[in-house]
Structures are given as structure tokens and as C-alpha cells.
XYZ file of C-alpha atoms in Angstrom:
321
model
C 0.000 0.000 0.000
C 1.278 3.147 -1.067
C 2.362 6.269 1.724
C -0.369 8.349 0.299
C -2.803 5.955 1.004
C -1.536 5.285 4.102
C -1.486 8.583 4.981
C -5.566 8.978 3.932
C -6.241 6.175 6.658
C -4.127 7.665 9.433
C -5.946 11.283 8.827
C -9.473 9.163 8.711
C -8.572 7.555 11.973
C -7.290 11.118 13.446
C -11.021 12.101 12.217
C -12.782 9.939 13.887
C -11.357 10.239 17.413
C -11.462 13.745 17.346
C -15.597 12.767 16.459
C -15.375 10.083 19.242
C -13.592 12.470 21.574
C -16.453 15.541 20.671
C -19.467 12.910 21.311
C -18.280 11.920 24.521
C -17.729 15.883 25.676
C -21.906 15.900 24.586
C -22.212 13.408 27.061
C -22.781 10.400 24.672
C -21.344 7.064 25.905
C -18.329 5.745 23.964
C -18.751 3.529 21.383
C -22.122 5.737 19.862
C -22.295 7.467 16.965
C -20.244 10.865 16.717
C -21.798 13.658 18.578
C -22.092 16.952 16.243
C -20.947 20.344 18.020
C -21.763 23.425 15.431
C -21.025 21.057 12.125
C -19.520 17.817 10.812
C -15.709 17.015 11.392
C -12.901 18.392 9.833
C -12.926 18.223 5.876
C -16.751 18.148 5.513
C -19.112 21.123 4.672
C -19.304 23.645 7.669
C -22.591 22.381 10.371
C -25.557 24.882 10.744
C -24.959 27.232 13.894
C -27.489 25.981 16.651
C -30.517 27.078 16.656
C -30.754 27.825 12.736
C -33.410 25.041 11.891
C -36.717 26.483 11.286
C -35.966 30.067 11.877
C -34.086 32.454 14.978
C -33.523 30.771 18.469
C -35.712 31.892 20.715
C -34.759 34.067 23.036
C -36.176 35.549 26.551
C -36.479 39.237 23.940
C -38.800 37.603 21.702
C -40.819 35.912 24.648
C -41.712 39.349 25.911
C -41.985 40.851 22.111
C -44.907 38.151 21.683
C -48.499 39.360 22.455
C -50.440 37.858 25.130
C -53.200 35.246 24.567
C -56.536 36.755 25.020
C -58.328 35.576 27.535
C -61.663 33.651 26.851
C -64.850 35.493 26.093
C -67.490 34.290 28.629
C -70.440 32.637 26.887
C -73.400 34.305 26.981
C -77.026 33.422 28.828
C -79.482 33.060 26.052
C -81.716 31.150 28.417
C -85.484 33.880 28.862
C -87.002 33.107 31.805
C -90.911 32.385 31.129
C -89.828 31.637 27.345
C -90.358 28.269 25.558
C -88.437 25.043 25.846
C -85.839 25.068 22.958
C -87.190 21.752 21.760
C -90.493 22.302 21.733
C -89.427 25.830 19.715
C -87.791 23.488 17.123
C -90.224 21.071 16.648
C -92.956 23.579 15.971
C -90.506 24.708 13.495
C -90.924 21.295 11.157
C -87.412 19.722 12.372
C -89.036 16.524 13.690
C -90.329 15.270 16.810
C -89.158 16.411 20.260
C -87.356 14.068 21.169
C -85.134 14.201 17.978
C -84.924 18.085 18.556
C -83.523 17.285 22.322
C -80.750 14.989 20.522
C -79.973 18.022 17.878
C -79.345 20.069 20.973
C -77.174 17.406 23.358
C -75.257 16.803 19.791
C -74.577 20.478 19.651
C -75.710 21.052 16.307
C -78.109 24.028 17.232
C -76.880 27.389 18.564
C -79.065 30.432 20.047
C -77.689 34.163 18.767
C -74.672 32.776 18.413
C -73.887 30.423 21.339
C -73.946 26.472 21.321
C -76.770 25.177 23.411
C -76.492 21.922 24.794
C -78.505 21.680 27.821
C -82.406 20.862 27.351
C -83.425 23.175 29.879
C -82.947 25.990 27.770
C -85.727 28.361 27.030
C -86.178 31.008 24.736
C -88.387 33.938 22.989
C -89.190 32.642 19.931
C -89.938 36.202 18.503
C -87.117 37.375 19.444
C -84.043 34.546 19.322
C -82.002 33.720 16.123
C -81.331 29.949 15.841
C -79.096 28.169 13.377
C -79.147 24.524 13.058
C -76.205 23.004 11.466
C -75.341 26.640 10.241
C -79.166 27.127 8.980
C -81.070 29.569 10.376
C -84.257 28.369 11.128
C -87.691 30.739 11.145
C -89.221 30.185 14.050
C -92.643 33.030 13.587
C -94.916 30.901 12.575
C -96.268 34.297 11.263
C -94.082 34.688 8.564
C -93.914 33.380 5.464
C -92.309 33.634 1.875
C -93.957 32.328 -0.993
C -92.396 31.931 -4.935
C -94.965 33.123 -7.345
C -94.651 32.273 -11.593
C -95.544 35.894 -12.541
C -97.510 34.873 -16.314
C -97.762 37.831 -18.764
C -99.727 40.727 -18.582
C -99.809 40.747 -14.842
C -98.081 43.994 -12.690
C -95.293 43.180 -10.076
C -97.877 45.435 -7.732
C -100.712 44.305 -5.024
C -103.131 47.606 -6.348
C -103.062 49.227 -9.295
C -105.343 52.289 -10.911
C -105.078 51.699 -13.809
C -107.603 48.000 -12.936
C -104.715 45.650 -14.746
C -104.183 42.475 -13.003
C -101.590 42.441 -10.644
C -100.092 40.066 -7.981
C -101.971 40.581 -5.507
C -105.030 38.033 -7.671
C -102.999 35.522 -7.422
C -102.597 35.450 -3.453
C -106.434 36.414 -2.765
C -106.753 32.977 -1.160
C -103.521 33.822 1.379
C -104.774 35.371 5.097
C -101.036 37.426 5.275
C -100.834 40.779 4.120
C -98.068 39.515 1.510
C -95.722 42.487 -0.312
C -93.240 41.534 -3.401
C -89.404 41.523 -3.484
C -88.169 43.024 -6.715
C -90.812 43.720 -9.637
C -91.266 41.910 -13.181
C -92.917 44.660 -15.669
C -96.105 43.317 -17.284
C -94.495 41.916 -20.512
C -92.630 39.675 -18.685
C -92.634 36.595 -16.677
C -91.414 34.687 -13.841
C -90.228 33.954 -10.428
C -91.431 36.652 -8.181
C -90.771 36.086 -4.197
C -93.954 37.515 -1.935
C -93.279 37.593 1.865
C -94.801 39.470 5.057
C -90.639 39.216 7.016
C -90.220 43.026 6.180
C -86.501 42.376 7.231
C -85.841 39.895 4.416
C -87.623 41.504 1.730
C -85.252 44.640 2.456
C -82.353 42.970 2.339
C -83.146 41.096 -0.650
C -84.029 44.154 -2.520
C -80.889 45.956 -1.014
C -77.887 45.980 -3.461
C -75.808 45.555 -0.144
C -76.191 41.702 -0.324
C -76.019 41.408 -4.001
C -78.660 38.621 -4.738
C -77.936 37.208 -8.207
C -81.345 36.976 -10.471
C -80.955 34.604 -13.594
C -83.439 35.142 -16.406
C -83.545 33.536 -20.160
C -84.017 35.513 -22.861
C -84.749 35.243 -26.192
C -83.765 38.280 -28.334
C -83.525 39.245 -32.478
C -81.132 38.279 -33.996
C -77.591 35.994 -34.386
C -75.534 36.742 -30.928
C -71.716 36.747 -31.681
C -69.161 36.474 -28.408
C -68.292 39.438 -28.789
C -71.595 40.782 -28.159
C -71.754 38.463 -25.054
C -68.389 40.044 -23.881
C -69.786 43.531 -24.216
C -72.245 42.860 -22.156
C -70.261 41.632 -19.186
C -67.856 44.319 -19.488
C -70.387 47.195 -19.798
C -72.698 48.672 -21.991
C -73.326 52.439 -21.258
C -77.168 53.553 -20.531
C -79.160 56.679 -20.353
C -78.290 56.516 -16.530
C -75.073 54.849 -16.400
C -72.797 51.787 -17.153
C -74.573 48.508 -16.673
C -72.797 45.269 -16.526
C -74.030 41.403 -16.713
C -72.296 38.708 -14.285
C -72.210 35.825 -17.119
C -73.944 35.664 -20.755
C -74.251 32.177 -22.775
C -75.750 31.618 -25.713
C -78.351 28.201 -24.853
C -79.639 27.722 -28.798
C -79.412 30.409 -31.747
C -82.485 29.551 -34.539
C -82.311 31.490 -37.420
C -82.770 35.092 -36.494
C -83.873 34.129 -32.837
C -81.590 33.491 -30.489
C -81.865 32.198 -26.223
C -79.555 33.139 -23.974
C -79.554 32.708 -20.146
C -77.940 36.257 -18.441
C -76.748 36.329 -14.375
C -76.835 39.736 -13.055
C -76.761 41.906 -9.705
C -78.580 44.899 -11.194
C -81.627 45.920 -10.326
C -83.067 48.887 -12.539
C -86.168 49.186 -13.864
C -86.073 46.831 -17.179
C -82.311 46.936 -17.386
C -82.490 43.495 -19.026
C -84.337 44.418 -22.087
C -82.200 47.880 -22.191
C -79.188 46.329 -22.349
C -80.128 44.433 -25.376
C -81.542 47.336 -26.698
C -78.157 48.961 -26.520
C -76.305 46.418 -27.864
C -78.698 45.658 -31.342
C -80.648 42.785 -29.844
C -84.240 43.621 -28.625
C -85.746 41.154 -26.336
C -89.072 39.113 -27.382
C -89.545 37.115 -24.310
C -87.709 36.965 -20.934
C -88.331 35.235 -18.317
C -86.602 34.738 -14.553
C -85.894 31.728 -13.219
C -83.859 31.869 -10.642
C -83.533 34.691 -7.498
C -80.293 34.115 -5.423
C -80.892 30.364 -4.153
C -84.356 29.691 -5.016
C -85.167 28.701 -8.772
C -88.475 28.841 -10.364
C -88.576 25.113 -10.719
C -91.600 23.458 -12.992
C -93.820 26.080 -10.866
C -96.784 26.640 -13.201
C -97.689 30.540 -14.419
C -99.920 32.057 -12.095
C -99.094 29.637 -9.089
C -97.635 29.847 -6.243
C -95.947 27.529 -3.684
C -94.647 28.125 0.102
C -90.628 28.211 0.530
C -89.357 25.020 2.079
C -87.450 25.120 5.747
C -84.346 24.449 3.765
C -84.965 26.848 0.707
C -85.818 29.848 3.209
C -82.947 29.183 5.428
C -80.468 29.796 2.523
C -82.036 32.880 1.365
C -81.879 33.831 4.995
C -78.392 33.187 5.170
C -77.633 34.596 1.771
C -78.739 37.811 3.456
C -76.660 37.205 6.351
C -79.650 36.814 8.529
């Protein structure tokens, strides 16, 4: 074997009891692996400095630099003394028999203006308390109510009018509420309409605040290019200002007809046909069929049906109510 060589070993020995001799100085019994101080041994790449893995050693500075933990916000009493059992509030509200009610609650699946409830004992005011159930808000006035009315032709989004046209208000002659409209359809067209007596949700729907999405189809004159469809979603300037659809697709195009189904926020008084007016393409027939959550469905013209638990607690919620 050749000095060189030799001379490699010797150093590789001389390397590993000065690793030996740093292990046991860490306290690691002889005869373990090499203890590292700072980095590897001699010849290797340089060790990272203690404390550099996964950011700055911590230090008694940066204890007291870090903020406090905030102490825990007492829950609050929503138990009404004299008020109804919880349960018995729930059930009457079509979630299912008391008993399954009192397991909702031990679960903790229902919570009382904004508090978990799990004891049964619980009572509240029932005109007065906001429950959610699994994140739904449930309507507990057996009061109120919100119905989804097909508006057909001819009719006025209006519960009187002068003028002696048919309006709304014949369709719900059969209802005991005194029943108001959300939004307003003019006479040549059709659709869902939403009639309630909750004053609070009809303002918020009808408040641009909350931005309720209403989807309509529309059939219009004439062949609709993309471009035309991309006008309309970036803009189209009006007698009182820029107007703007959400999303425009074309659904069929025959011959010089052609159906389209728009999204939009806006809320003016017929900004749907005046934005195809703008654009080249006057309307022949629209129709709505969808407001926020709730769609028109296969709900006949002229009829009306009442808003499931489900259905109203996700307009309710898309009104942050």
C-alpha cells in the first residue's frame, strides 16, 4: 500500500477520534455514533450554527416581544325566563319530533344568537331569538312566510293598481297574510317573483348591499356573436349609467332568434331588455328563473308555492340573517 494511502487512513482515523472524543464531551457514551458540536468534522461542509433550523432561536427578547393570549370570552345566557323550551321551539318549526330536537341540541348542532346550546333546559323567545341549526337559520314566527310566485304575462309586479290591470296581488287572494313583493317583473314579462310578510328579508333582498344574483332567459332578435356576449359583461353604457351582466351564454341560436340565459346583480327598472336594446338585440320574451338560491322550478304561471325550511334558510343566510 502506497504512503499516500496510508497517509488517507491515518488522517481518517485522526477524524474519527477527534468525532469520538467531541461525542463523549456531549455526554454520549463511547462507542455511539459521533456527537455533532456546530457542524460535521474536519474536511466536511461547515454544520448549521445551533438554533438555525426552522428560523431564529428563541430568546427571553422575543418571549416578551410576543403578544399575550386573550383571555376567553365568557359565553353568553341566552336562556329567557318564562320563554319556551328550545325543543319544543324546534319542533314547531318542522325539524321533527321532540325528542329528535332534544338529541340536535345534546349533539350540539343548534346554537341560540350565536352560542352552542347543549342543555335541554334551555328556554327562549321565539320572537325574538335567532337559531341556526347546522349553520341554517331556522324561522321560528310561525307568522311569517315567503312564498315563490310564476308571474304569467300581462300581470303587474304590484298588489293595487289604478289603472284596474291584473296584478299580484289576484294571485294570493286565497292567502290570510298581508303579503308584499321583493323586486318587480314589468307586465311583458314573466317569472319567479318572491312575496313575503318578514319586512326584514324583503329589504335585504331588494338591497344591493347583499347582491342577490337573479338569472333570467331571454330570447332576443337576432344571431348573438361572443363578442356581443363580452360587451355585455364588461359594460354597456345607458341613459343613466354603465350597466354590466355577471355571465352571458348563448343556450340555442335559430335562425334570427336566439336564447340566452344572463346572471346579473342589477336591479333597474327593465335593465335586461335595455341592455339588449343597446347592444342591437331587442328582447321578445324573458323570463326569470332563478332569485339568489331559489329557482323557479316546474312552478306553473300564475301559481304559487310556500318556501321550504331548507330553501328559506339559505335565502336567509344569503342575506346574512
Amino acid at each position: 500500500m502506497s504512503n499516500e494511502r496510508r497517509g488517507g487512513s491515518r488522517r481518517d482515523q485522526q477524524g474519527n477520534q477527534h468525532g469520538s472524543q467531541r461525542g463523549n464531551q456531549q455526554g454520549r457514551p463511547q462507542g455511539g455514533k459521533p456527537g455533532r458540536q456546530g457542524g460535521k468534522p474536519q474536511g466536511g461542509k461547515p454544520g448549521r450554527p445551533a438554533g438555525a433550523r426552522g428560523g431564529a432561536a428563541r430568546t427571553p427578547a422575543n418571549d416578551r416581544r410576543r403578544r399575550p393570549a386573550r383571555p376567553a370570552e365568557p359565553p353568553v345566557d341566552v336562556h329567557v325566563e318564562g320563554g319556551v323550551r328550545l325543543q319544543k321551539v324546534l319542533a314547531q318549526a318542522g325539524l321533527g319530533s321532540r325528542r329528535a330536537c332534544e338529541e340536535l341540541i345534546a349533539t350540539g348542532h343548534v346554537e341560540v344568537d350565536g352560542q352552542i346550546v347543549t342543555e335541554l333546559g334551555v328556554r327562549v323567545d321565539p320572537a325574538t331569538a335567532v337559531v341556526h341549526v347546522d349553520g341554517l337559520r331556522i324561522q321560528l314566527d310561525q307568522e311569517k312566510v315567503t312564498l315563490a310566485l310564476n308571474k304569467p304575462l300581462g300581470v303587474v309586479s304590484t298588489m293595487d293598481d289604478p289603472k284596474g290591470r291584473p296584478t299580484v296581488a289576484d294571485l294570493v287572494r286565497n292567502r290570510d297574510e298581508r303579503l308584499f313583493h321583493v323586486g318587480r317583473l314589468d307586465a311583458d314579462s314573466e317569472g319567479l317573483l318572491l312575496l313575503t310578510n318578514d319586512g326584514e328579508l324583503a329589504n335585504r333582498l331588494s338591497h344591493p348591499r347583499y347582491g342577490i344574483a337573479k338569472t333570467y332567459l331571454v330570447t332576443v332578435e337576432g344571431e348573438v356573436f361572443p363578442r356581443i356576449c363580452k360587451q355585455l359583461v364588461r359594460g354597456v353604457e345607458l341613459e343613466d349609467g354603465v350597466a354590466k351582466m355577471d355571465s352571458v351564454h348563448v343556450v340555442q341560436q335559430i335562425d334570427d332568434l336566439a336564447m340566452l340565459e344572463v346572471v346579473l346583480h342589477e336591479g333597474r327598472n327593465r335593465i335586461v331588455r335595455r341592455m339588449f336594446e343597446a347592444v342591437g338585440h331587442p328582447v321578445t320574451r324573458l323570463v326569470r328563473t332563478r332569485i339568489g338560491p331559489i329557482p323557479l322550478g316546474d312552478l306553473k304561471p300564475g301559481r304559487t308555492r310556500v318556501l321550504g325550511r331548507t330553501e328559506l334558510g339559505t335565502l336567509m343566510s344569503a342575506v346574512d340573517l
